[in-house]
Short mmCIF file of C-alpha atoms in Angstrom, two decimals:
data_model
loop_
_atom_site.label_atom_id
_atom_site.label_comp_id
_atom_site.label_asym_id
_atom_site.label_seq_id
_atom_site.Cartn_x
_atom_site.Cartn_y
_atom_site.Cartn_z
CA MET B 1123 -19.14 -25.83 -8.71
CA ASN B 1124 -17.53 -23.03 -6.72
CA SER B 1125 -17.67 -19.52 -8.17
CA LEU B 1126 -16.66 -16.12 -6.84
CA PRO B 1127 -19.35 -13.59 -5.84
CA LYS B 1128 -20.74 -11.55 -8.73
CA ASP B 1129 -19.67 -8.33 -6.98
CA PHE B 1130 -16.07 -9.51 -6.49
CA TYR B 1131 -13.53 -6.77 -7.19
CA TRP B 1132 -10.74 -7.04 -9.78
CA GLY B 1133 -8.34 -4.21 -10.54
CA GLY B 1134 -5.18 -2.32 -9.76
CA SER B 1135 -3.50 -0.08 -7.17
CA VAL B 1136 -1.09 2.83 -7.60
CA SER B 1137 0.21 5.88 -5.76
CA SER B 1138 0.05 9.49 -6.90
CA PHE B 1139 3.80 10.12 -6.91
CA GLN B 1140 4.49 6.96 -8.93
CA THR B 1141 1.96 7.81 -11.63
CA GLU B 1142 0.88 11.44 -11.94
CA GLY B 1143 3.98 13.45 -12.77
CA ALA B 1144 3.03 17.11 -13.36
CA TRP B 1145 4.98 17.85 -10.18
CA ASN B 1146 4.69 21.64 -10.55
CA GLU B 1147 1.42 21.93 -12.49
CA GLY B 1148 -2.17 22.62 -11.51
CA GLY B 1149 -1.38 24.57 -8.36
CA LYS B 1150 0.35 21.62 -6.69
CA GLY B 1151 2.70 22.43 -3.83
CA VAL B 1152 6.11 20.90 -3.19
CA SER B 1153 5.88 17.31 -1.95
CA ILE B 1154 8.53 15.45 0.02
CA TYR B 1155 9.02 13.34 -3.12
CA ASP B 1156 9.85 16.44 -5.17
CA VAL B 1157 12.93 17.04 -3.03
CA ARG B 1158 13.88 13.56 -1.83
CA PRO B 1159 16.98 12.25 -3.66
CA THR B 1160 16.73 8.96 -5.55
CA PRO B 1161 19.46 6.29 -5.81
CA GLU B 1162 22.10 6.72 -8.48
CA GLY B 1163 20.92 5.38 -11.84
CA HIS B 1164 17.26 5.73 -10.90
CA ALA B 1165 14.77 8.28 -12.26
CA ASP B 1166 13.09 11.16 -10.39
CA TRP B 1167 9.38 11.67 -9.75
CA LYS B 1168 8.77 14.74 -11.89
CA VAL B 1169 7.08 12.92 -14.80
CA ALA B 1170 6.58 9.31 -13.60
CA ILE B 1171 4.22 7.97 -16.32
CA ASP B 1172 2.45 11.32 -16.86
CA GLU B 1173 -0.89 10.05 -15.58
CA TYR B 1174 -1.91 13.66 -14.98
CA HIS B 1175 -2.27 14.16 -18.73
CA ARG B 1176 -2.94 10.55 -19.82
CA TYR B 1177 -5.49 9.24 -17.30
CA LYS B 1178 -8.26 8.85 -19.89
CA GLU B 1179 -6.06 6.62 -22.03
CA ASP B 1180 -5.05 4.54 -19.03
CA ILE B 1181 -8.61 4.14 -17.75
CA ALA B 1182 -9.59 2.87 -21.18
CA LEU B 1183 -6.82 0.26 -20.89
CA MET B 1184 -8.06 -0.70 -17.41
CA LYS B 1185 -11.56 -1.18 -18.76
CA GLU B 1186 -10.17 -3.38 -21.54
CA MET B 1187 -8.40 -5.48 -18.89
CA GLY B 1188 -11.70 -6.08 -17.12
CA PHE B 1189 -11.07 -3.83 -14.11
CA ASN B 1190 -14.06 -2.98 -11.94
CA PHE B 1191 -11.92 -1.41 -9.17
CA TYR B 1192 -9.05 1.09 -9.03
CA ARG B 1193 -7.24 2.22 -5.91
CA PHE B 1194 -5.25 5.43 -6.23
CA SER B 1195 -3.76 7.84 -3.74
CA ILE B 1196 -4.33 11.56 -3.59
CA ALA B 1197 -1.33 13.87 -3.51
CA TRP B 1198 -1.91 15.90 -0.34
CA SER B 1199 0.15 18.73 -1.85
CA ARG B 1200 -2.20 18.84 -4.86
CA ILE B 1201 -5.21 19.43 -2.59
CA ILE B 1202 -3.62 21.62 0.13
CA PRO B 1203 -0.28 22.73 -1.36
CA ASN B 1204 1.62 23.44 1.86
CA GLY B 1205 -0.51 21.27 4.13
CA ASP B 1206 -1.70 24.22 6.20
CA ASP B 1207 -2.97 26.70 3.59
CA GLU B 1208 -6.06 27.02 1.40
CA VAL B 1209 -7.61 24.30 -0.74
CA ASN B 1210 -6.30 24.21 -4.31
CA GLU B 1211 -9.47 24.06 -6.42
CA GLU B 1212 -7.55 23.10 -9.56
CA GLY B 1213 -6.26 19.99 -7.79
CA VAL B 1214 -9.75 19.12 -6.57
CA ALA B 1215 -11.04 19.48 -10.13
CA TRP B 1216 -8.41 17.10 -11.49
CA TYR B 1217 -9.34 14.36 -9.03
CA ASN B 1218 -13.02 14.97 -9.72
CA ASN B 1219 -12.32 14.39 -13.41
CA LEU B 1220 -10.37 11.22 -12.65
CA ILE B 1221 -13.15 9.86 -10.42
CA ASN B 1222 -15.85 10.69 -12.96
CA GLU B 1223 -13.88 9.01 -15.76
CA LEU B 1224 -13.49 5.85 -13.65
CA ILE B 1225 -17.19 5.73 -12.82
CA ALA B 1226 -18.11 6.25 -16.48
CA ALA B 1227 -15.97 3.18 -17.25
CA HIS B 1228 -17.83 1.20 -14.51
CA ILE B 1229 -14.70 1.10 -12.37
CA THR B 1230 -15.22 1.59 -8.62
CA PRO B 1231 -12.75 4.15 -7.22
CA MET B 1232 -10.93 3.80 -3.90
CA ILE B 1233 -8.98 6.66 -2.33
CA THR B 1234 -5.82 6.28 -0.27
CA LEU B 1235 -5.26 9.54 1.61
CA VAL B 1236 -1.50 9.16 2.22
CA HIS B 1237 0.88 6.88 0.35
CA PHE B 1238 4.13 7.89 2.14
CA ASP B 1239 3.94 11.45 0.73
CA MET B 1240 2.98 14.83 2.20
CA PRO B 1241 3.62 18.54 1.56
CA TYR B 1242 7.31 19.23 2.12
CA LYS B 1243 6.52 22.17 4.41
CA LEU B 1244 5.09 19.72 6.97
CA VAL B 1245 8.36 17.81 6.96
CA LYS B 1246 10.59 20.86 7.11
CA GLU B 1247 8.66 22.72 9.81
CA TYR B 1248 7.07 19.92 11.87
CA ASN B 1249 9.10 16.73 11.22
CA GLY B 1250 6.13 14.98 9.63
CA PHE B 1251 3.99 12.74 11.81
CA ALA B 1252 6.31 13.27 14.77
CA SER B 1253 4.06 16.27 15.38
CA ARG B 1254 0.47 16.13 16.60
CA LYS B 1255 0.01 19.37 14.66
CA VAL B 1256 0.49 17.32 11.47
CA VAL B 1257 -2.04 14.77 12.79
CA ASP B 1258 -4.58 17.60 13.04
CA LEU B 1259 -3.65 18.96 9.61
CA PHE B 1260 -4.08 15.46 8.18
CA GLU B 1261 -7.57 15.30 9.67
CA ARG B 1262 -8.43 18.60 7.99
CA TYR B 1263 -7.08 17.28 4.66
CA ALA B 1264 -9.04 14.01 5.05
CA ARG B 1265 -12.25 15.92 5.70
CA VAL B 1266 -11.72 18.12 2.64
CA CYS B 1267 -11.31 15.01 0.47
CA MET B 1268 -14.36 13.33 1.96
CA GLU B 1269 -16.48 16.45 1.49
CA ARG B 1270 -15.37 16.88 -2.13
CA PHE B 1271 -15.30 13.25 -3.31
CA GLY B 1272 -17.45 11.27 -0.86
CA ASP B 1273 -20.63 11.56 -2.91
CA ARG B 1274 -19.04 9.20 -5.47
CA VAL B 1275 -16.19 7.43 -3.65
CA LYS B 1276 -17.44 4.77 -1.23
CA HIS B 1277 -14.15 2.98 -0.44
CA TRP B 1278 -11.49 4.82 1.58
CA MET B 1279 -8.10 4.16 3.15
CA SER B 1280 -5.96 6.34 5.39
CA PHE B 1281 -2.34 5.15 5.07
CA ASN B 1282 -0.79 2.77 2.62
CA GLU B 1283 0.82 -0.19 4.42
CA GLN B 1284 0.34 1.48 7.78
CA ASN B 1285 2.41 -1.02 9.75
CA LEU B 1286 5.54 0.21 7.96
CA HIS B 1287 5.32 3.38 10.08
CA SER B 1288 6.51 1.27 13.03
CA CYS B 1289 9.36 -0.16 10.94
CA ARG B 1290 11.10 2.89 9.38
CA LEU B 1291 10.85 6.63 10.05
CA ILE B 1292 11.06 7.45 6.34
CA TYR B 1293 7.44 6.37 5.76
CA SER B 1294 6.03 8.95 8.16
CA ASN B 1295 8.54 11.62 7.09
CA ALA B 1296 9.61 12.02 10.73
CA GLU B 1297 13.29 11.21 10.34
CA ILE B 1298 14.70 13.76 12.78
CA ILE B 1299 15.00 12.13 16.21
CA PRO B 1300 14.43 14.73 18.96
CA GLU B 1301 17.28 15.40 21.33
CA GLY B 1302 17.15 13.14 24.37
CA LYS B 1303 15.09 10.44 22.64
CA THR B 1304 16.29 7.10 21.35
CA LEU B 1305 15.38 5.82 17.89
CA PRO B 1306 12.87 3.22 19.23
CA GLU B 1307 11.16 5.75 21.53
CA HIS B 1308 10.70 8.14 18.63
CA LEU B 1309 9.75 5.46 16.10
CA TYR B 1310 6.94 3.98 18.16
CA GLN B 1311 5.63 7.39 19.21
CA VAL B 1312 5.40 8.33 15.54
CA ALA B 1313 3.63 5.03 14.79
CA HIS B 1314 1.10 5.92 17.50
CA ASN B 1315 0.58 9.39 16.05
CA VAL B 1316 -0.08 7.82 12.64
CA MET B 1317 -2.58 5.43 14.23
CA ILE B 1318 -4.41 8.35 15.82
CA ALA B 1319 -4.44 10.14 12.45
CA HIS B 1320 -5.93 6.99 10.90
CA CYS B 1321 -8.64 6.82 13.56
CA LYS B 1322 -9.48 10.50 13.08
CA ALA B 1323 -10.02 9.74 9.38
CA VAL B 1324 -12.33 6.82 10.19
CA LYS B 1325 -14.30 9.05 12.56
CA ALA B 1326 -14.56 11.74 9.88
CA LEU B 1327 -15.85 9.27 7.28
CA ARG B 1328 -18.50 7.96 9.68
CA GLU B 1329 -19.72 11.56 10.09
CA LEU B 1330 -19.39 12.85 6.54
CA VAL B 1331 -20.03 9.81 4.31
CA PRO B 1332 -21.91 7.28 6.46
CA ASP B 1333 -22.66 4.99 3.51
CA ALA B 1334 -18.95 4.57 2.67
CA LYS B 1335 -16.60 1.79 3.79
CA PHE B 1336 -13.20 2.29 5.43
CA GLY B 1337 -10.43 -0.27 4.98
CA GLY B 1338 -7.43 -0.57 7.25
CA MET B 1339 -4.30 -1.55 5.34
CA THR B 1340 -1.13 -3.44 6.21
CA THR B 1341 1.63 -5.10 4.24
CA ILE B 1342 1.98 -8.72 5.26
CA THR B 1343 5.02 -10.92 4.82
CA ASN B 1344 4.65 -14.51 5.94
CA TYR B 1345 7.57 -15.83 8.01
CA TYR B 1346 8.82 -19.43 8.04
CA PRO B 1347 11.38 -20.78 10.54
CA ALA B 1348 14.72 -21.91 9.13
CA THR B 1349 14.77 -24.80 11.60
CA THR B 1350 12.27 -26.76 13.67
CA SER B 1351 13.63 -25.48 16.97
CA PRO B 1352 10.95 -24.18 19.34
CA GLN B 1353 12.86 -20.89 19.74
CA ASN B 1354 12.91 -20.40 15.96
CA MET B 1355 9.14 -21.05 15.82
CA LEU B 1356 8.55 -18.57 18.62
CA PHE B 1357 10.73 -15.92 16.99
CA CYS B 1358 8.79 -16.24 13.71
CA LYS B 1359 5.45 -15.90 15.50
CA GLN B 1360 6.65 -12.83 17.42
CA ALA B 1361 8.08 -11.28 14.25
CA TYR B 1362 4.85 -11.84 12.34
CA ASN B 1363 2.78 -10.24 15.11
CA LEU B 1364 5.04 -7.22 15.59
CA VAL B 1365 5.91 -6.45 11.97
CA SER B 1366 2.72 -7.43 10.17
CA LEU B 1367 -0.32 -7.58 12.42
CA TRP B 1368 -0.40 -5.17 15.36
CA VAL B 1369 -1.89 -2.42 13.19
CA ALA B 1370 -4.55 -4.77 11.80
CA HIS B 1371 -5.45 -5.72 15.38
CA VAL B 1372 -6.13 -2.09 16.30
CA GLN B 1373 -8.08 -1.51 13.08
CA ALA B 1374 -10.26 -4.56 13.77
CA LYS B 1375 -10.61 -4.51 17.57
CA GLY B 1376 -10.16 -0.89 18.60
CA GLU B 1377 -7.27 -1.38 21.03
CA TYR B 1378 -3.57 -2.17 21.04
CA PRO B 1379 -2.87 -5.94 21.17
CA SER B 1380 -1.40 -7.16 24.44
CA TYR B 1381 1.76 -8.53 22.76
CA TYR B 1382 2.57 -5.08 21.30
CA THR B 1383 1.78 -3.23 24.51
CA ALA B 1384 3.91 -5.63 26.58
CA TYR B 1385 6.80 -5.45 24.10
CA LEU B 1386 6.92 -1.64 24.27
CA LYS B 1387 6.29 -1.26 28.00
CA GLN B 1388 8.96 -3.79 28.94
CA ARG B 1389 11.53 -1.67 27.09
CA GLY B 1390 10.26 1.76 28.15
CA TRP B 1391 9.16 2.58 24.61
CA PHE B 1392 5.40 2.85 25.08
CA PRO B 1393 4.12 6.02 23.38
CA VAL B 1394 2.60 8.99 25.14
CA PHE B 1395 -1.18 9.04 24.79
CA GLU B 1396 -2.93 12.39 24.66
CA GLU B 1397 -6.39 12.89 26.15
CA GLY B 1398 -8.99 11.20 23.96
CA ASP B 1399 -6.60 8.80 22.21
CA GLU B 1400 -8.07 5.64 23.75
CA GLU B 1401 -11.56 6.66 22.59
CA LEU B 1402 -10.28 7.38 19.08
CA LEU B 1403 -8.75 3.90 18.82
CA LYS B 1404 -12.28 2.48 19.04
CA TYR B 1405 -13.09 3.74 15.52
CA THR B 1406 -12.58 0.42 13.76
CA CYS B 1407 -12.61 -0.47 10.06
CA ASP B 1408 -15.13 -2.26 7.86
CA TYR B 1409 -12.57 -4.66 6.36
CA LEU B 1410 -8.86 -5.45 6.52
CA ALA B 1411 -6.97 -4.67 3.32
CA PHE B 1412 -3.42 -5.83 2.78
CA SER B 1413 -0.59 -6.07 0.31
CA TYR B 1414 1.12 -9.40 -0.22
CA TYR B 1415 4.12 -10.03 -2.45
CA ARG B 1416 6.37 -12.63 -0.80
CA SER B 1417 7.34 -14.65 2.26
CA ASN B 1418 10.64 -14.81 4.18
CA VAL B 1419 12.59 -17.40 6.13
CA LEU B 1420 13.99 -16.37 9.52
CA THR B 1421 16.81 -17.92 11.50
CA GLU B 1422 16.52 -18.31 15.26
CA GLY B 1423 16.63 -15.01 17.14
CA THR B 1424 15.42 -12.91 20.04
CA PHE B 1425 14.33 -9.30 20.46
CA ASP B 1426 16.74 -7.17 22.47
CA ASN B 1427 16.11 -3.98 24.45
CA THR B 1428 17.88 -1.52 22.13
CA THR B 1429 17.04 -2.38 18.50
CA PRO B 1430 13.67 -1.77 16.77
CA PHE B 1431 11.92 -5.06 16.01
CA ALA B 1432 11.92 -4.59 12.21
CA ASP B 1433 15.72 -4.24 12.18
CA ILE B 1434 16.15 -7.46 14.15
CA VAL B 1435 13.83 -9.37 11.81
CA GLU B 1436 15.77 -8.08 8.81
CA GLN B 1437 19.03 -9.31 10.35
CA HIS B 1438 17.64 -12.85 10.58
CA THR B 1439 16.18 -13.10 7.06
CA VAL B 1440 17.73 -15.77 4.82
CA PRO B 1441 16.82 -17.21 1.38
CA ASN B 1442 14.21 -19.97 1.05
CA SER B 1443 15.69 -22.91 -0.86
CA TYR B 1444 12.20 -24.09 -1.85
CA LEU B 1445 11.16 -20.91 -3.65
CA LYS B 1446 12.25 -18.94 -6.70
CA ALA B 1447 12.95 -15.23 -6.21
CA THR B 1448 12.85 -12.17 -8.42
CA GLU B 1449 16.01 -10.25 -9.31
CA TRP B 1450 15.33 -8.11 -6.22
CA GLY B 1451 15.21 -11.15 -3.91
CA TRP B 1452 11.44 -11.25 -3.43
CA GLU B 1453 10.49 -14.91 -3.16
CA LYS B 1454 7.37 -15.99 -5.04
CA ASP B 1455 5.08 -17.85 -2.66
CA ALA B 1456 1.43 -18.15 -3.67
CA THR B 1457 0.69 -20.62 -0.86
CA GLY B 1458 1.82 -17.95 1.58
CA LEU B 1459 -1.09 -15.78 0.41
CA ARG B 1460 -3.52 -18.53 1.41
CA ILE B 1461 -1.82 -18.84 4.80
CA VAL B 1462 -2.14 -15.09 5.40
CA MET B 1463 -5.80 -15.04 4.36
CA ASN B 1464 -6.55 -17.89 6.76
CA ASP B 1465 -4.72 -16.17 9.58
CA LEU B 1466 -6.63 -12.91 9.14
CA ASN B 1467 -9.88 -14.87 8.98
CA GLU B 1468 -9.11 -16.75 12.19
CA ARG B 1469 -7.98 -13.68 14.17
CA PHE B 1470 -10.45 -11.00 13.11
CA ASP B 1471 -14.14 -11.18 12.33
CA LEU B 1472 -13.85 -8.97 9.24
CA PRO B 1473 -13.64 -9.52 5.48
CA CYS B 1474 -10.17 -9.26 3.96
CA PHE B 1475 -9.26 -7.46 0.73
CA ILE B 1476 -6.10 -8.11 -1.30
CA LEU B 1477 -5.10 -4.59 -2.38
CA GLU B 1478 -1.62 -5.21 -3.79
CA ASN B 1479 -0.11 -8.28 -5.40
CA GLY B 1480 2.43 -8.52 -8.19
CA MET B 1481 6.02 -9.13 -9.18
CA GLY B 1482 8.71 -6.83 -10.53
CA HIS B 1483 10.77 -7.83 -13.57
CA ARG B 1484 13.33 -6.13 -15.80
CA GLU B 1485 11.86 -5.91 -19.33
CA GLU B 1486 12.64 -4.53 -22.78
CA LEU B 1487 10.66 -4.69 -26.00
CA ASP B 1488 11.80 -7.58 -28.24
CA GLU B 1489 12.48 -7.35 -31.98
CA ASN B 1490 8.71 -7.50 -32.62
CA GLY B 1491 7.99 -4.68 -30.17
CA GLU B 1492 6.45 -7.10 -27.64
CA ILE B 1493 6.87 -8.26 -24.03
CA ASN B 1494 6.25 -11.98 -23.56
CA ASP B 1495 5.89 -12.05 -19.78
CA ASP B 1496 4.82 -15.63 -19.12
CA TYR B 1497 6.46 -15.36 -15.67
CA ARG B 1498 3.97 -12.65 -14.71
CA ILE B 1499 1.04 -14.71 -15.94
CA GLU B 1500 2.27 -17.65 -13.86
CA TYR B 1501 2.70 -15.45 -10.77
CA HIS B 1502 -0.82 -14.04 -10.89
CA ARG B 1503 -2.43 -17.33 -11.93
CA ASN B 1504 -0.88 -19.06 -8.92
CA HIS B 1505 -1.89 -16.33 -6.48
CA ILE B 1506 -5.47 -16.11 -7.76
CA GLN B 1507 -5.78 -19.90 -7.51
CA GLU B 1508 -4.54 -19.89 -3.91
CA MET B 1509 -6.91 -17.01 -3.11
CA LYS B 1510 -9.77 -19.12 -4.48
CA ASN B 1511 -8.58 -22.10 -2.43
CA ALA B 1512 -8.66 -19.96 0.71
CA MET B 1513 -12.19 -18.82 -0.10
CA PHE B 1514 -13.70 -22.10 -1.32
CA GLN B 1515 -11.84 -24.68 0.76
CA ASP B 1516 -11.10 -22.67 3.92
CA GLY B 1517 -14.15 -20.37 4.07
CA VAL B 1518 -12.29 -17.04 3.99
CA ASN B 1519 -14.38 -13.97 3.16
CA CYS B 1520 -12.38 -11.92 0.61
CA LEU B 1521 -13.70 -8.86 -1.24
CA GLY B 1522 -11.31 -8.64 -4.16
CA TYR B 1523 -7.98 -9.19 -5.89
CA ILE B 1524 -6.19 -5.96 -6.77
CA THR B 1525 -2.80 -5.93 -8.49
CA TRP B 1526 0.03 -3.49 -7.93
CA GLY B 1527 1.10 -1.13 -10.72
CA PRO B 1528 -1.09 -2.63 -13.49
CA ILE B 1529 0.43 -0.17 -15.96
CA ASP B 1530 4.22 0.11 -15.52
CA ILE B 1531 5.24 2.75 -12.97
CA PRO B 1532 8.53 3.58 -11.24
CA SER B 1533 9.10 1.38 -8.19
CA SER B 1534 8.99 2.77 -4.65
CA SER B 1535 12.66 3.74 -4.99
CA CYS B 1536 11.91 5.31 -8.41
CA GLN B 1537 13.44 2.52 -10.44
CA VAL B 1538 11.61 2.34 -13.77
CA ALA B 1539 13.49 -0.88 -14.63
CA LYS B 1540 11.52 -2.79 -11.96
CA ARG B 1541 8.28 -3.27 -13.87
CA TYR B 1542 5.04 -4.71 -12.49
CA GLY B 1543 2.47 -3.90 -15.14
CA PHE B 1544 0.42 -5.69 -17.76
CA VAL B 1545 1.08 -2.62 -19.93
CA TYR B 1546 4.61 -1.52 -20.86
CA VAL B 1547 5.34 2.22 -20.62
CA ASN B 1548 8.02 3.28 -23.09
CA ARG B 1549 10.52 5.07 -20.88
CA THR B 1550 13.67 4.19 -18.96
CA ASP B 1551 15.29 5.50 -15.82
CA SER B 1552 17.41 7.89 -17.87
CA GLU B 1553 15.16 8.69 -20.85
CA LEU B 1554 11.48 9.67 -20.99
CA LEU B 1555 11.12 8.54 -24.64
CA ASP B 1556 7.50 8.79 -25.81
CA LEU B 1557 5.77 7.18 -22.78
CA ARG B 1558 3.74 5.07 -25.22
CA ARG B 1559 1.53 2.37 -23.63
CA ILE B 1560 2.14 -1.11 -25.09
CA PRO B 1561 0.08 -4.08 -23.83
CA LYS B 1562 2.20 -7.10 -22.82
CA LYS B 1563 1.27 -10.75 -23.31
CA SER B 1564 -0.14 -10.72 -19.77
CA PHE B 1565 -2.61 -7.99 -20.81
CA LYS B 1566 -4.74 -10.48 -22.76
CA TRP B 1567 -4.44 -13.08 -20.02
CA VAL B 1568 -5.51 -10.76 -17.21
CA SER B 1569 -8.40 -9.46 -19.31
CA LYS B 1570 -9.67 -13.01 -19.73
CA ALA B 1571 -9.10 -13.83 -16.03
CA PHE B 1572 -10.83 -10.72 -14.71
CA LYS B 1573 -13.75 -10.67 -17.17
CA SER B 1574 -14.48 -14.34 -16.38
CA ASN B 1575 -14.56 -13.48 -12.65
CA GLY B 1576 -11.53 -15.66 -12.06
CA GLU B 1577 -12.85 -18.71 -13.90
CA GLU B 1578 -10.44 -18.68 -16.87
CA LEU B 1579 -6.90 -18.73 -15.56
#
């Protein structure tokens, strides 16, 4: 009988700005998320789910759910308030307390250094990762974190969903396009700067915490052709490479893939390399981590010489008539997870690690004060089963299954109504209410699934 390794990881992932709150407490500086406007009808980030004051309660819930792994991000502005000033010891102490509480609960911590946030000063004065000055300041920040937390934290990540930095400028906080540059020229230069920052972090970890592991992270969407035309097949393959996998290639092999290099050079968009960049790219990762939520269908298309590749792919995305979608149009495709795992296994000689998986749903407590989220149970059951199929039937080496937002948090656009968790947090977009934690029906299911090491689904 097939069974998962005894050291297989089960748990959850979050970001600092979607959980902590306490936006102006503990010596924290102003983050880009403290000033970035949110869509009308959505919340702001000032309180989130108040993890800053409630982390002990939430870690106890994680332990009850059978977690042995928790990936969280550090708020750069809580460690170095303005990004270029002195270390905030109160912020360091808070993360030390969080890490110690996790370890006491037998939950392995993983740190993400940047989850789309940074001190606002670095955006205002330097245009985020458009500046190599910010790359250097990031390296300093990474080294501070490794020096302060590396004795206990043995799993590290640089950037959440790093490939998104070549898709939209908002993720790298470099939204001002310099005069004389086109959007694609600027976008792909920023993506290169982020890659160099990532490699500097890997290099720092090798020096400072040599017994730790570094995971490169991408978000992967599987693409299916709308027709069987050869051009449609080719377009899907090109889209998958450019949007999802070029970053993973660098993280695994230490160089830009030829398809990405050729795409940029042909259009005059290849980034400027500074001295030493090629050597830095050789600092590869120990495993490839990824988020997976959905797949997409693409109509036939081609890549032109003026539009960034992510925009073109978006223009050709159509619904999949074979799959059900969430309210937000994210199609539920567990088989797609198996396809992605196989592809990573075939391309790169590294273990993979599922670091985000989940589905958003609009929920309210019923007349009994409960959430009966059978749809969430079905989603995770199907994805865990396909993960096991990839491992047992296809021979894929996978380190763990980590869910996104295991306790309800505001979505990436700060929409509280889009809930992912196994635990309901009693607040809305407009009202904080009492922030009480209420386990959903899926809470008991996931506890059984995780504690049985994936046997009881």
